[in-house]
C-alpha cells in the first residue's frame, strides 16, 4: 500500500480541533495528505489537537469545492455513520470498503491513481451534492443508541482499518516453561512446607501429594517463575523450622 | 458477545472532554459500563463532548484505585500505543487482543465474568503500577512518525475492533443490469446520433459499429441508466434532425 496516494478530505469542518485531531490520526497510521474544502475557521493550522502532526496541518491544501479537492483522484469514497434510508449509492461496511481502497492503493494498480476519502461536517455530514462526487459510500457500523460519531474519532477508525493488517504481530516473549524436573523440585519443597506449617494435618484430603502435584502443573510456570517460587518456599520453610 | 460485561476503565484522565469522547465512542459501538480511576476534573459528567452519551457519563463509577475498579473482572487488559521496549507482559496487536476479549465475553464463558480494558492518562499512559494489574497488553499498531494516540480516538478504535465483525453488511442495492436487448436498442440510437451529428464522418475508425457496441457494453449499465441514456439520445437526435 502506498499511503502517499490516499487523500483525507474534510468537507466544511466547523471545529478546527477536529481538523487537528484528524491530522494526528493520519500521523498515527502513516498518512499525510490532508485536503480541506472550505473549512469554517481559517486558523485551523494552529489547532492544538494536532499533537505530533504539525507538518500534516502545514501541508494541508484548501479547496473551494469538492470537485477541485478530488480532481486528481480515480476513486472517491464518502463516509457515513448514519447510513442512508434511500441510498443513492452502494454502501459498504468499513472493513469491506477499506479492502477495496487498499486494492486501489496497491502497486499493481496505476501508480498515479489517488483515492479520496470524504468526511462531512460535524452537524450534518456530507450533503447530497458532496455525495454525488463519490463512487460509493463507506459505513462505520455504529449502533442504534448513538449512530453519529465524532469527526476525529471517525477518521481514526477509518485509517486504523486501512492500516490494520499491515502491522506485524509482537514476537511472543521468550519465557520458556519450567521443565518437569524443576516443577517436581518445587513440588517437593511445597510439600515440605505444608508439613512444616501443619497445613497437611489440618486439610487431609486437599493436601494429598497428587493433588498438590496437579495444582502446581496447572500453573504452567515459566523457568523464571518456578525459580522465584522455589526461593520463596525455601525461605518460608527455613523460617518455619527456625521457629520450632 | 454481551456488551454489558465489558468495562472501559480510564485511569487518571486529565481532560474531561476526553472522558466525554470516550463515552460517545462507547455509545457508538454499544457499550455502556464506564469506570474512572481518580479523574483529574470532578466535573467530568458535564463534558460537552459526550454527544448522545449523557447516560453513560451519569452512570460512570469513580474509584480511588485500579484494584477497586477491576475487582469484579476476570480479565484485565492494558492498552498501549507506544509499545514497551522491555515488555513485562505479553503484548497482542489490537485485532488479536480483541479476538481474545470477545472469546471471554461470549456466552460459553461464565455469565458473571467481566472484562476490563484500561486506558492511561493523556500524557504518560498507564504506569507500571497500573500495568501490574493487567493480564496482558493490547497495542494499537501506530506508526513511527507519531505513536501516541489521542485518548478518545484510542477508545474509539479499540471498541470499533470489538464491534467490527458483528455488523451485518448492507444488502446490495437492487439495480438489475440492462438486458442485451436494452443495450442493443441504445446502441442503435447512439449510432443514429453519431450519423446525424456527423461524428461518424469525422472519426472513421473509432466509430466502427463494433467499437461502439463494445463501448456501451463496458459501461455495465443498469436497466434504469440504460433507459435514461436512451431518453437523452432520442432527445438529442430529435433536436439534431429538427435543425437540419
PDB file of C-alpha atoms in Angstrom, chain A residues 17-18 20-26 28-29 48-51 150-154 156, chain B residues 10 13 15 17-22 25 79 81-82 119-123 140 142 146-158:
ATOM      1  CA  UNK A  17      -9.812  20.979  16.891  1.00  0.00           C
ATOM      2  CA  UNK A  18     -11.408  18.242  14.799  1.00  0.00           C
ATOM      3  CA  UNK A  20      -6.147  18.797  14.258  1.00  0.00           C
ATOM      4  CA  UNK A  21      -7.447  15.501  15.636  1.00  0.00           C
ATOM      5  CA  UNK A  22      -7.841  14.154  12.085  1.00  0.00           C
ATOM      6  CA  UNK A  23      -4.245  15.202  11.314  1.00  0.00           C
ATOM      7  CA  UNK A  24      -2.998  13.424  14.447  1.00  0.00           C
ATOM      8  CA  UNK A  25      -4.835  10.211  13.490  1.00  0.00           C
ATOM      9  CA  UNK A  26      -3.328  10.459   9.997  1.00  0.00           C
ATOM     10  CA  UNK A  28      -0.704   7.697  13.846  1.00  0.00           C
ATOM     11  CA  UNK A  29      -1.488   5.463  10.904  1.00  0.00           C
ATOM     12  CA  UNK A  48      -3.523  22.330  19.437  1.00  0.00           C
ATOM     13  CA  UNK A  49      -5.095  18.914  18.927  1.00  0.00           C
ATOM     14  CA  UNK A  50      -2.668  18.084  16.089  1.00  0.00           C
ATOM     15  CA  UNK A  51      -0.146  16.633  18.564  1.00  0.00           C
ATOM     16  CA  UNK A 150     -17.158  12.474  16.492  1.00  0.00           C
ATOM     17  CA  UNK A 151     -15.261  13.541  13.349  1.00  0.00           C
ATOM     18  CA  UNK A 152     -11.749  12.928  14.716  1.00  0.00           C
ATOM     19  CA  UNK A 153     -12.786   9.511  16.025  1.00  0.00           C
ATOM     20  CA  UNK A 154     -14.380   8.586  12.678  1.00  0.00           C
ATOM     21  CA  UNK A 156      -9.112   7.465  13.327  1.00  0.00           C
TER      22      UNK A 156
ATOM     23  CA  UNK B  10      -9.991   5.378  32.239  1.00  0.00           C
ATOM     24  CA  UNK B  13      -7.635  11.164  32.835  1.00  0.00           C
ATOM     25  CA  UNK B  15      -9.163  16.372  30.252  1.00  0.00           C
ATOM     26  CA  UNK B  17     -13.507  16.297  27.125  1.00  0.00           C
ATOM     27  CA  UNK B  18     -11.623  13.045  26.588  1.00  0.00           C
ATOM     28  CA  UNK B  19     -13.889  11.288  29.107  1.00  0.00           C
ATOM     29  CA  UNK B  20     -16.894  12.597  27.175  1.00  0.00           C
ATOM     30  CA  UNK B  21     -15.373  11.489  23.869  1.00  0.00           C
ATOM     31  CA  UNK B  22     -14.757   8.007  25.299  1.00  0.00           C
ATOM     32  CA  UNK B  25     -17.478   6.151  21.350  1.00  0.00           C
ATOM     33  CA  UNK B  79      -3.732  -0.612  26.261  1.00  0.00           C
ATOM     34  CA  UNK B  81       0.018   2.861  21.690  1.00  0.00           C
ATOM     35  CA  UNK B  82       3.709   3.104  22.428  1.00  0.00           C
ATOM     36  CA  UNK B 119      -6.627   3.350  29.176  1.00  0.00           C
ATOM     37  CA  UNK B 120      -3.963   5.529  30.784  1.00  0.00           C
ATOM     38  CA  UNK B 121      -3.666   9.278  31.100  1.00  0.00           C
ATOM     39  CA  UNK B 122      -3.129  11.582  28.115  1.00  0.00           C
ATOM     40  CA  UNK B 123       0.497  12.409  28.864  1.00  0.00           C
ATOM     41  CA  UNK B 140      -2.900  -0.246  18.584  1.00  0.00           C
ATOM     42  CA  UNK B 142       0.521   3.118  15.172  1.00  0.00           C
ATOM     43  CA  UNK B 146       3.527   9.584  15.813  1.00  0.00           C
ATOM     44  CA  UNK B 147       2.910   6.582  18.041  1.00  0.00           C
ATOM     45  CA  UNK B 148       0.843   8.259  20.729  1.00  0.00           C
ATOM     46  CA  UNK B 149      -2.886   8.466  20.090  1.00  0.00           C
ATOM     47  CA  UNK B 150      -5.478  10.862  21.415  1.00  0.00           C
ATOM     48  CA  UNK B 151      -7.348   9.116  24.258  1.00  0.00           C
ATOM     49  CA  UNK B 152     -10.845   9.441  22.769  1.00  0.00           C
ATOM     50  CA  UNK B 153      -9.571   8.184  19.406  1.00  0.00           C
ATOM     51  CA  UNK B 154      -7.805   5.224  21.042  1.00  0.00           C
ATOM     52  CA  UNK B 155     -11.017   4.217  22.855  1.00  0.00           C
ATOM     53  CA  UNK B 156     -12.988   4.534  19.589  1.00  0.00           C
ATOM     54  CA  UNK B 157     -10.511   2.368  17.659  1.00  0.00           C
ATOM     55  CA  UNK B 158     -10.473  -0.375  20.341  1.00  0.00           C
TER      56      UNK B 158
END
